Structures are given as C-alpha cells and as structure tokens.
C-alpha cells in the first residue's frame, strides 16, 4: 500500500501539475493534454508486457521492476526541458506505472479470500486517492519549496529508498494463492494474452476493455482538465484550486471504502451505480455550482461516486483463471487505448467550444460505461449462513 500511494502520486502529476508544466514549457492546451496520451500509451504497453512476464516468471520478482522503474523515471521529470522530452519521459514513466495494477494489485488479491477483496482494494484505492489529496494540498503548502518540480521528486525518491521493504512480500511461485484450484489452472501459451480471446472469455475481455476505456476517457475529460478549468475559466487562485481538488479526491478516498463494502456485500456489479451518480454530478459541477465551497462539495461527491471502480480489482481477478491473473488484469491498462485519445479530443473541443463542453463529454461516457458494466457476469458467490 505504501507503493500504491507513490504510484498514485507519480501518475497524477501529469494532471495535477498540468498548468505548471504547460507554463514552464510554453505548451498549447492540446500539447499539455498529450502528455497524458504518452503516459497512457506507455502504461498500456507496460501492462501488456510486464503482466505477461509476471504470469510466466513470478509476480513478486516483477514488483521490484515496477517500483524501481517508476521511481527512476519520475525523477527524470526534473530533466525535461522541451515538449519532445516531456513526451518521451511520460511514455517511459507510463511503461512502469502500467505494471502496478496487473502485478502489484494482482499479487495481493491472491493472498486474501474473495469476501475480503473488495475491502482490500478499497484500502489500495484509498492510498492512491490520498496521494492525490496530498499532491493537491502540496500546491498551496507554504512550508514546501516554491518550485513545483519538487513535487516530482517527492513522488520519485521514497519508492526507491523503500524498495527493500518488498522482501516481505510472499513469493507467489512458492505458495498456493486463493482460487487456484484444478478448474482454474492450466498451461500458458507462448503469449498468455492470446488466452483472453479464447471462446468463453472473448466476450468478457471485450466488454471489460470497453467499460474501463470509457471510464478512463470520462475521468480524463473531467479530472484531467479540472485544475485548468478552475484556474482559467473560473479564475480561482492556485491555492483555491489545490483546495478544491484535494476535496475531490478526499471524496474518492472515502467512497472507495463504501464501494468496496458494497462489492463484497452485494456483488461486483452493484458498484456500477456509482457511475450513474457520477454522471449527474458532472452536469451539476459544470452547469449549476458556482462558489468555491459548493465546488468542493460537488467535487467530493463526484470523487465518492466514481470510486465505485474499486470493485474492478477483485472482479477481474475472479472473471479469469488464476494462471492468467496478471495478464487479465492488464486489461485495466488496455482501457488507456481509448482514454489516451481524451486529451486530444477534449483539447480540440475546448479550443473550439470551451473547456466546459469538453469536460461535459465525461458525463456521457460514465453513463455508457455503467450500462456496459451491468452487462457483465457476477462473480461473488456468498455462502448461506
């Protein structure tokens, strides 16, 4: 969970620090947004490559690769001085960040029984969102160095220094994980990813890809531009923007615990209703809410609602055979194939119609994603008392 915190910190610098990166490098709105596209493309590639390596050679040993990789590449952000360098650095950083969900999350889900997995993923998601709260709050902290590049370093150095702690993680090659029975294990093909498209699994694979991709697009269309929107459209100061964003992810932190409980109590599909609530809040945020206090409240509720995606971790671990777990969970980052178009599309819409209309695209995507989510099978089977 320590490394989940710094994963969240490093990943979200591309959004939270977007106005500062844009000003420092003299970027257009589309160029600033394309840094997320590069990071998303790297994450998708890393998830596919590292996830398959983890299933073949062991998840525990690959965790070191993920942590040291994203720590080192996050630190390299201090050397970026041009738009091409930014794109290369973000793509390389994304490659290692892409291994977090299929490898780190995939590893600890196998250490716990199904009825605890939703709550466990809630803690993980809470650490991730707390990192964003801390990052947003740090923008207005007077006791920190004024140079925003310090925040890049703050997310990079601790994972490198703390990586020896990974030695306490049980080696998945020497233990039997939860759910590894004879019906769920099998021999891997040369390319484990091919098994995801076998008869009986291809429909689940495609629908998961769609719901995750639409979620990422919606998230990026809203959260990716929210700091720019609050500063440039609403005219708030940097301190006010940081405070509003912090409340947004504080809501996500609290919501992750609620939706994790829902997923363990009522099933993985039940959490889909959070997306419908998130759709409504986006409309209110952009059209009816005006004061900073109301924006904090609306952002808090939005974060609370979309935290329903915590159900995906245990769900994806249960929809596929155990021997494919990390490869299957890499679908989480396949969704970035859709989402990495979001900055380009929303940047173009923003340039022509304004940021408000560009961010409104997220409402439609959350709505569609929720409906696709409900079309997938339930995996939680609760035993009678």
Short mmCIF file of N, CA, C and O in Angstrom, two decimals, residues 216-324:
data_model
loop_
_atom_site.label_atom_id
_atom_site.label_comp_id
_atom_site.label_asym_id
_atom_site.label_seq_id
_atom_site.Cartn_x
_atom_site.Cartn_y
_atom_site.Cartn_z
N UNK A 216 -11.89 5.59 -18.19
CA UNK A 216 -10.67 6.39 -18.25
C UNK A 216 -10.86 7.65 -19.11
O UNK A 216 -10.33 8.71 -18.79
N UNK A 217 -11.60 7.50 -20.21
CA UNK A 217 -11.87 8.67 -21.04
C UNK A 217 -12.66 9.71 -20.25
O UNK A 217 -12.34 10.90 -20.25
N UNK A 218 -13.71 9.23 -19.56
CA UNK A 218 -14.54 10.13 -18.77
C UNK A 218 -13.74 10.80 -17.65
O UNK A 218 -13.87 12.01 -17.41
N UNK A 219 -12.92 10.00 -16.99
CA UNK A 219 -12.10 10.54 -15.90
C UNK A 219 -11.14 11.61 -16.42
O UNK A 219 -11.01 12.69 -15.84
N UNK A 220 -10.49 11.30 -17.54
CA UNK A 220 -9.52 12.25 -18.09
C UNK A 220 -10.20 13.51 -18.62
O UNK A 220 -9.68 14.61 -18.47
N UNK A 221 -11.39 13.35 -19.21
CA UNK A 221 -12.12 14.50 -19.73
C UNK A 221 -12.52 15.46 -18.62
O UNK A 221 -12.59 16.68 -18.82
N UNK A 222 -12.76 14.92 -17.42
CA UNK A 222 -13.15 15.77 -16.29
C UNK A 222 -11.96 16.13 -15.41
O UNK A 222 -11.54 17.28 -15.34
N UNK A 223 -11.38 15.12 -14.75
CA UNK A 223 -10.31 15.37 -13.79
C UNK A 223 -9.05 15.89 -14.44
O UNK A 223 -8.29 16.66 -13.84
N UNK A 224 -8.79 15.47 -15.69
CA UNK A 224 -7.58 15.90 -16.36
C UNK A 224 -7.53 17.39 -16.62
O UNK A 224 -6.46 17.99 -16.72
N UNK A 225 -8.72 18.00 -16.76
CA UNK A 225 -8.78 19.43 -17.06
C UNK A 225 -9.27 20.27 -15.89
O UNK A 225 -9.37 21.50 -16.01
N UNK A 226 -9.60 19.65 -14.77
CA UNK A 226 -10.26 20.40 -13.72
C UNK A 226 -9.39 21.52 -13.15
O UNK A 226 -9.88 22.61 -12.85
N UNK A 227 -8.08 21.28 -13.00
CA UNK A 227 -7.22 22.36 -12.49
C UNK A 227 -7.14 23.51 -13.48
O UNK A 227 -7.17 24.69 -13.10
N UNK A 228 -7.04 23.19 -14.78
CA UNK A 228 -7.02 24.23 -15.81
C UNK A 228 -8.36 24.96 -15.85
O UNK A 228 -8.41 26.20 -15.98
N UNK A 229 -9.45 24.22 -15.75
CA UNK A 229 -10.79 24.81 -15.76
C UNK A 229 -11.00 25.78 -14.60
O UNK A 229 -11.49 26.89 -14.77
N UNK A 230 -10.61 25.35 -13.41
CA UNK A 230 -10.81 26.19 -12.23
C UNK A 230 -9.95 27.45 -12.28
O UNK A 230 -10.37 28.52 -11.83
N UNK A 231 -8.76 27.33 -12.85
CA UNK A 231 -7.87 28.49 -12.92
C UNK A 231 -8.24 29.43 -14.07
O UNK A 231 -8.35 30.65 -13.88
N UNK A 232 -8.42 28.86 -15.28
CA UNK A 232 -8.60 29.70 -16.46
C UNK A 232 -10.04 30.12 -16.72
O UNK A 232 -10.29 31.22 -17.21
N UNK A 233 -11.00 29.24 -16.42
CA UNK A 233 -12.41 29.55 -16.68
C UNK A 233 -13.06 30.21 -15.47
O UNK A 233 -13.74 31.24 -15.60
N UNK A 234 -12.85 29.64 -14.30
CA UNK A 234 -13.47 30.18 -13.09
C UNK A 234 -12.63 31.28 -12.44
O UNK A 234 -13.13 32.04 -11.61
N UNK A 235 -11.34 31.33 -12.76
CA UNK A 235 -10.50 32.41 -12.25
C UNK A 235 -10.05 32.27 -10.82
O UNK A 235 -9.73 33.26 -10.15
N UNK A 236 -9.97 31.05 -10.29
CA UNK A 236 -9.53 30.83 -8.91
C UNK A 236 -8.01 30.86 -8.82
O UNK A 236 -7.30 30.58 -9.79
N UNK A 237 -7.52 31.17 -7.63
CA UNK A 237 -6.09 31.19 -7.38
C UNK A 237 -5.55 29.76 -7.30
O UNK A 237 -6.32 28.80 -7.17
N UNK A 238 -4.22 29.63 -7.33
CA UNK A 238 -3.59 28.31 -7.22
C UNK A 238 -3.96 27.64 -5.90
O UNK A 238 -4.24 26.44 -5.86
N UNK A 239 -3.99 28.43 -4.81
CA UNK A 239 -4.34 27.87 -3.50
C UNK A 239 -5.77 27.35 -3.48
O UNK A 239 -6.05 26.26 -2.95
N UNK A 240 -6.70 28.11 -4.08
CA UNK A 240 -8.09 27.67 -4.13
C UNK A 240 -8.25 26.42 -4.98
O UNK A 240 -8.98 25.49 -4.64
N UNK A 241 -7.55 26.38 -6.11
CA UNK A 241 -7.60 25.21 -6.99
C UNK A 241 -7.11 23.97 -6.26
O UNK A 241 -7.73 22.91 -6.30
N UNK A 242 -5.97 24.11 -5.56
CA UNK A 242 -5.43 22.98 -4.82
C UNK A 242 -6.39 22.47 -3.77
O UNK A 242 -6.55 21.26 -3.58
N UNK A 243 -7.08 23.39 -3.09
CA UNK A 243 -8.03 23.02 -2.06
C UNK A 243 -9.23 22.28 -2.64
O UNK A 243 -9.69 21.26 -2.11
N UNK A 244 -9.77 22.79 -3.76
CA UNK A 244 -10.93 22.17 -4.39
C UNK A 244 -10.60 20.76 -4.88
O UNK A 244 -11.37 19.82 -4.69
N UNK A 245 -9.42 20.62 -5.49
CA UNK A 245 -9.01 19.31 -5.99
C UNK A 245 -8.78 18.33 -4.84
O UNK A 245 -9.12 17.14 -4.95
N UNK A 246 -8.23 18.82 -3.74
CA UNK A 246 -8.00 17.96 -2.59
C UNK A 246 -9.32 17.38 -2.07
O UNK A 246 -9.41 16.20 -1.73
N UNK A 247 -10.38 18.19 -2.02
CA UNK A 247 -11.68 17.71 -1.59
C UNK A 247 -12.23 16.66 -2.55
O UNK A 247 -12.88 15.70 -2.15
N UNK A 248 -11.98 16.87 -3.82
CA UNK A 248 -12.44 15.92 -4.85
C UNK A 248 -11.91 14.53 -4.58
O UNK A 248 -12.64 13.53 -4.63
N UNK A 249 -10.63 14.44 -4.26
CA UNK A 249 -10.03 13.13 -4.06
C UNK A 249 -10.18 12.64 -2.62
O UNK A 249 -10.03 11.45 -2.35
N UNK A 250 -10.51 13.55 -1.70
CA UNK A 250 -10.89 13.10 -0.37
C UNK A 250 -12.19 12.33 -0.46
O UNK A 250 -12.37 11.29 0.21
N UNK A 251 -13.10 12.79 -1.32
CA UNK A 251 -14.34 12.07 -1.54
C UNK A 251 -14.09 10.70 -2.14
O UNK A 251 -14.73 9.71 -1.78
N UNK A 252 -13.14 10.63 -3.06
CA UNK A 252 -12.79 9.34 -3.68
C UNK A 252 -12.20 8.39 -2.65
O UNK A 252 -12.45 7.17 -2.70
N UNK A 253 -11.42 8.93 -1.72
CA UNK A 253 -10.83 8.09 -0.68
C UNK A 253 -11.90 7.47 0.20
O UNK A 253 -11.90 6.27 0.47
N UNK A 254 -12.86 8.29 0.64
CA UNK A 254 -13.96 7.79 1.46
C UNK A 254 -14.86 6.85 0.66
O UNK A 254 -15.26 5.78 1.13
N UNK A 255 -15.14 7.24 -0.59
CA UNK A 255 -16.01 6.43 -1.43
C UNK A 255 -15.44 5.06 -1.72
O UNK A 255 -16.19 4.09 -1.86
N UNK A 256 -14.12 4.96 -1.79
CA UNK A 256 -13.52 3.66 -2.10
C UNK A 256 -13.84 2.63 -1.01
O UNK A 256 -14.08 1.46 -1.30
N UNK A 257 -13.92 3.07 0.25
CA UNK A 257 -14.26 2.15 1.33
C UNK A 257 -15.73 1.75 1.26
O UNK A 257 -16.09 0.59 1.50
N UNK A 258 -16.58 2.71 0.91
CA UNK A 258 -18.00 2.41 0.78
C UNK A 258 -18.26 1.42 -0.35
O UNK A 258 -18.94 0.40 -0.17
N UNK A 259 -17.70 1.68 -1.52
CA UNK A 259 -17.96 0.82 -2.67
C UNK A 259 -17.26 -0.54 -2.54
O UNK A 259 -17.73 -1.53 -3.08
N UNK A 260 -16.15 -0.58 -1.83
CA UNK A 260 -15.52 -1.86 -1.55
C UNK A 260 -16.42 -2.74 -0.70
O UNK A 260 -16.54 -3.95 -0.94
N UNK A 261 -17.08 -2.12 0.30
CA UNK A 261 -18.04 -2.85 1.13
C UNK A 261 -19.24 -3.30 0.29
O UNK A 261 -19.70 -4.44 0.42
N UNK A 262 -19.72 -2.42 -0.58
CA UNK A 262 -20.85 -2.78 -1.45
C UNK A 262 -20.49 -3.97 -2.32
O UNK A 262 -21.27 -4.91 -2.48
N UNK A 263 -19.28 -3.96 -2.90
CA UNK A 263 -18.85 -5.04 -3.80
C UNK A 263 -18.75 -6.37 -3.06
O UNK A 263 -19.04 -7.42 -3.63
N UNK A 264 -18.32 -6.33 -1.80
CA UNK A 264 -18.21 -7.57 -1.01
C UNK A 264 -19.55 -8.03 -0.44
O UNK A 264 -19.74 -9.21 -0.18
N UNK A 265 -20.46 -7.09 -0.27
CA UNK A 265 -21.76 -7.42 0.34
C UNK A 265 -22.83 -7.75 -0.70
O UNK A 265 -23.59 -8.71 -0.56
N UNK A 266 -22.91 -6.95 -1.76
CA UNK A 266 -23.99 -7.08 -2.74
C UNK A 266 -23.53 -7.56 -4.11
O UNK A 266 -24.35 -7.80 -4.99
N UNK A 267 -22.22 -7.68 -4.30
CA UNK A 267 -21.71 -8.16 -5.57
C UNK A 267 -20.94 -7.11 -6.34
O UNK A 267 -21.08 -5.91 -6.10
N UNK A 268 -20.12 -7.57 -7.26
CA UNK A 268 -19.25 -6.66 -8.03
C UNK A 268 -20.06 -5.76 -8.97
O UNK A 268 -19.67 -4.62 -9.23
N UNK A 269 -21.18 -6.26 -9.49
CA UNK A 269 -21.97 -5.49 -10.43
C UNK A 269 -22.72 -4.35 -9.74
O UNK A 269 -23.01 -3.32 -10.38
N UNK A 270 -23.02 -4.49 -8.45
CA UNK A 270 -23.80 -3.48 -7.75
C UNK A 270 -23.09 -2.14 -7.70
O UNK A 270 -23.73 -1.08 -7.65
N UNK A 271 -21.76 -2.16 -7.73
CA UNK A 271 -21.00 -0.91 -7.66
C UNK A 271 -21.15 -0.05 -8.91
O UNK A 271 -20.77 1.13 -8.90
N UNK A 272 -21.70 -0.60 -9.98
CA UNK A 272 -21.85 0.15 -11.23
C UNK A 272 -22.71 1.40 -11.05
O UNK A 272 -22.56 2.37 -11.80
N UNK A 273 -23.58 1.40 -10.06
CA UNK A 273 -24.49 2.54 -9.89
C UNK A 273 -23.74 3.81 -9.46
O UNK A 273 -24.29 4.91 -9.57
N UNK A 274 -22.51 3.67 -9.02
CA UNK A 274 -21.71 4.85 -8.73
C UNK A 274 -21.47 5.69 -9.97
O UNK A 274 -21.38 6.92 -9.90
N UNK A 275 -21.34 5.03 -11.13
CA UNK A 275 -21.12 5.76 -12.37
C UNK A 275 -22.33 6.62 -12.75
O UNK A 275 -22.17 7.70 -13.31
N UNK A 276 -23.53 6.13 -12.45
CA UNK A 276 -24.72 6.92 -12.75
C UNK A 276 -24.78 8.17 -11.87
O UNK A 276 -25.18 9.24 -12.32
N UNK A 277 -24.38 8.01 -10.61
CA UNK A 277 -24.30 9.18 -9.74
C UNK A 277 -23.24 10.16 -10.20
O UNK A 277 -23.44 11.38 -10.16
N UNK A 278 -22.10 9.63 -10.66
CA UNK A 278 -21.03 10.49 -11.16
C UNK A 278 -21.46 11.29 -12.37
O UNK A 278 -21.06 12.44 -12.55
N UNK A 279 -22.30 10.70 -13.23
CA UNK A 279 -22.82 11.39 -14.41
C UNK A 279 -23.59 12.64 -14.01
O UNK A 279 -23.39 13.73 -14.56
N UNK A 280 -24.48 12.49 -13.02
CA UNK A 280 -25.30 13.61 -12.56
C UNK A 280 -24.44 14.72 -11.96
O UNK A 280 -24.66 15.90 -12.21
N UNK A 281 -23.44 14.34 -11.18
CA UNK A 281 -22.61 15.34 -10.51
C UNK A 281 -21.79 16.16 -11.52
O UNK A 281 -21.61 17.36 -11.35
N UNK A 282 -21.30 15.52 -12.59
CA UNK A 282 -20.56 16.25 -13.61
C UNK A 282 -21.42 17.37 -14.19
O UNK A 282 -20.97 18.51 -14.37
N UNK A 283 -22.68 17.05 -14.49
CA UNK A 283 -23.59 18.05 -15.06
C UNK A 283 -23.79 19.21 -14.09
O UNK A 283 -23.76 20.39 -14.49
N UNK A 284 -23.98 18.90 -12.81
CA UNK A 284 -24.17 19.96 -11.81
C UNK A 284 -22.91 20.78 -11.62
O UNK A 284 -22.96 22.01 -11.49
N UNK A 285 -21.75 20.13 -11.60
CA UNK A 285 -20.47 20.80 -11.37
C UNK A 285 -20.21 21.86 -12.44
O UNK A 285 -19.76 22.97 -12.16
N UNK A 286 -20.53 21.50 -13.68
CA UNK A 286 -20.22 22.40 -14.80
C UNK A 286 -21.32 23.42 -15.08
O UNK A 286 -21.06 24.47 -15.68
N UNK A 287 -22.56 23.10 -14.64
CA UNK A 287 -23.65 23.97 -15.02
C UNK A 287 -24.32 24.75 -13.92
O UNK A 287 -24.89 25.82 -14.17
N UNK A 288 -24.28 24.27 -12.67
CA UNK A 288 -25.06 24.90 -11.62
C UNK A 288 -24.24 25.38 -10.43
O UNK A 288 -24.67 26.28 -9.70
N UNK A 289 -23.08 24.79 -10.20
CA UNK A 289 -22.30 25.11 -9.00
C UNK A 289 -21.36 26.27 -9.29
O UNK A 289 -20.64 26.26 -10.30
N UNK A 290 -21.33 27.26 -8.39
CA UNK A 290 -20.54 28.46 -8.64
C UNK A 290 -19.51 28.77 -7.56
O UNK A 290 -18.36 29.07 -7.85
N UNK A 291 -19.90 28.72 -6.29
CA UNK A 291 -19.00 29.14 -5.21
C UNK A 291 -17.93 28.08 -4.95
O UNK A 291 -18.14 26.89 -5.21
N UNK A 292 -16.78 28.50 -4.43
CA UNK A 292 -15.71 27.53 -4.10
C UNK A 292 -16.18 26.45 -3.14
O UNK A 292 -15.82 25.28 -3.29
N UNK A 293 -16.99 26.84 -2.14
CA UNK A 293 -17.45 25.85 -1.17
C UNK A 293 -18.35 24.80 -1.82
O UNK A 293 -18.25 23.60 -1.52
N UNK A 294 -19.23 25.24 -2.71
CA UNK A 294 -20.10 24.29 -3.40
C UNK A 294 -19.32 23.43 -4.38
O UNK A 294 -19.64 22.26 -4.60
N UNK A 295 -18.28 24.00 -4.98
CA UNK A 295 -17.42 23.21 -5.87
C UNK A 295 -16.67 22.14 -5.08
O UNK A 295 -16.47 21.02 -5.57
N UNK A 296 -16.25 22.48 -3.87
CA UNK A 296 -15.60 21.48 -3.02
C UNK A 296 -16.57 20.34 -2.72
O UNK A 296 -16.20 19.15 -2.79
N UNK A 297 -17.82 20.70 -2.38
CA UNK A 297 -18.82 19.67 -2.06
C UNK A 297 -19.13 18.82 -3.28
O UNK A 297 -19.19 17.59 -3.21
N UNK A 298 -19.34 19.46 -4.43
CA UNK A 298 -19.66 18.73 -5.66
C UNK A 298 -18.49 17.82 -6.06
O UNK A 298 -18.70 16.67 -6.46
N UNK A 299 -17.27 18.34 -5.93
CA UNK A 299 -16.10 17.53 -6.25
C UNK A 299 -15.97 16.34 -5.31
O UNK A 299 -15.59 15.24 -5.72
N UNK A 300 -16.28 16.58 -4.04
CA UNK A 300 -16.24 15.50 -3.04
C UNK A 300 -17.22 14.38 -3.42
O UNK A 300 -16.87 13.20 -3.39
N UNK A 301 -18.45 14.76 -3.79
CA UNK A 301 -19.46 13.77 -4.16
C UNK A 301 -19.06 13.05 -5.44
O UNK A 301 -19.24 11.83 -5.56
N UNK A 302 -18.53 13.78 -6.41
CA UNK A 302 -18.08 13.16 -7.67
C UNK A 302 -17.01 12.12 -7.38
O UNK A 302 -17.08 10.99 -7.88
N UNK A 303 -16.02 12.47 -6.58
CA UNK A 303 -14.97 11.53 -6.24
C UNK A 303 -15.52 10.32 -5.51
O UNK A 303 -15.11 9.18 -5.77
N UNK A 304 -16.49 10.56 -4.60
CA UNK A 304 -17.12 9.46 -3.86
C UNK A 304 -17.80 8.49 -4.82
O UNK A 304 -17.68 7.27 -4.68
N UNK A 305 -18.50 9.01 -5.82
CA UNK A 305 -19.26 8.17 -6.74
C UNK A 305 -18.36 7.34 -7.66
O UNK A 305 -18.54 6.13 -7.79
N UNK A 306 -17.40 7.97 -8.28
CA UNK A 306 -16.60 7.23 -9.27
C UNK A 306 -15.60 6.29 -8.61
O UNK A 306 -14.99 5.46 -9.31
N UNK A 307 -15.46 6.37 -7.29
CA UNK A 307 -14.60 5.41 -6.58
C UNK A 307 -15.19 4.00 -6.64
O UNK A 307 -14.55 3.05 -6.22
N UNK A 308 -16.39 3.87 -7.21
CA UNK A 308 -17.00 2.54 -7.36
C UNK A 308 -16.13 1.60 -8.17
O UNK A 308 -16.30 0.37 -8.10
N UNK A 309 -15.19 2.13 -8.92
CA UNK A 309 -14.30 1.27 -9.73
C UNK A 309 -13.40 0.39 -8.88
O UNK A 309 -12.70 -0.47 -9.42
N UNK A 310 -13.40 0.55 -7.56
CA UNK A 310 -12.61 -0.34 -6.70
C UNK A 310 -13.08 -1.79 -6.85
O UNK A 310 -12.33 -2.72 -6.56
N UNK A 311 -14.31 -1.97 -7.31
CA UNK A 311 -14.83 -3.33 -7.48
C UNK A 311 -14.12 -4.08 -8.60
O UNK A 311 -14.20 -5.30 -8.68
N UNK A 312 -13.42 -3.36 -9.46
CA UNK A 312 -12.80 -3.99 -10.62
C UNK A 312 -11.66 -4.93 -10.23
O UNK A 312 -11.46 -5.95 -10.88
N UNK A 313 -10.88 -4.59 -9.22
CA UNK A 313 -9.75 -5.41 -8.84
C UNK A 313 -10.15 -6.85 -8.55
O UNK A 313 -9.71 -7.78 -9.24
N UNK A 314 -11.00 -7.07 -7.53
CA UNK A 314 -11.42 -8.44 -7.25
C UNK A 314 -12.21 -9.05 -8.39
O UNK A 314 -12.11 -10.25 -8.66
N UNK A 315 -13.00 -8.25 -9.07
CA UNK A 315 -13.83 -8.75 -10.17
C UNK A 315 -12.98 -9.32 -11.29
O UNK A 315 -13.21 -10.43 -11.78
N UNK A 316 -11.95 -8.57 -11.70
CA UNK A 316 -11.09 -9.03 -12.78
C UNK A 316 -10.27 -10.25 -12.35
O UNK A 316 -9.95 -11.12 -13.16
N UNK A 317 -9.94 -10.31 -11.06
CA UNK A 317 -9.18 -11.46 -10.56
C UNK A 317 -10.03 -12.73 -10.56
O UNK A 317 -9.50 -13.84 -10.60
N UNK A 318 -11.37 -12.55 -10.51
CA UNK A 318 -12.28 -13.69 -10.41
C UNK A 318 -12.90 -14.08 -11.76
O UNK A 318 -13.38 -15.21 -11.91
N UNK A 319 -12.91 -13.20 -12.72
CA UNK A 319 -13.51 -13.49 -14.01
C UNK A 319 -12.65 -14.41 -14.87
O UNK A 319 -13.15 -15.02 -15.82
N UNK A 320 -11.35 -14.50 -14.55
CA UNK A 320 -10.42 -15.25 -15.39
C UNK A 320 -9.68 -16.30 -14.55
O UNK A 320 -9.56 -16.16 -13.33
N UNK A 321 -9.14 -17.34 -15.18
CA UNK A 321 -8.36 -18.35 -14.45
C UNK A 321 -7.16 -17.74 -13.74
O UNK A 321 -6.58 -16.75 -14.22
N UNK A 322 -6.77 -18.35 -12.63
CA UNK A 322 -5.68 -17.81 -11.81
C UNK A 322 -4.37 -17.72 -12.59
O UNK A 322 -3.62 -16.76 -12.43
N UNK A 323 -4.10 -18.69 -13.44
CA UNK A 323 -2.82 -18.67 -14.15
C UNK A 323 -2.73 -17.54 -15.17
O UNK A 323 -1.67 -17.27 -15.72
N UNK A 324 -3.87 -16.84 -15.40
CA UNK A 324 -3.89 -15.69 -16.31
C UNK A 324 -4.10 -14.38 -15.56
O UNK A 324 -4.34 -13.35 -16.19
#
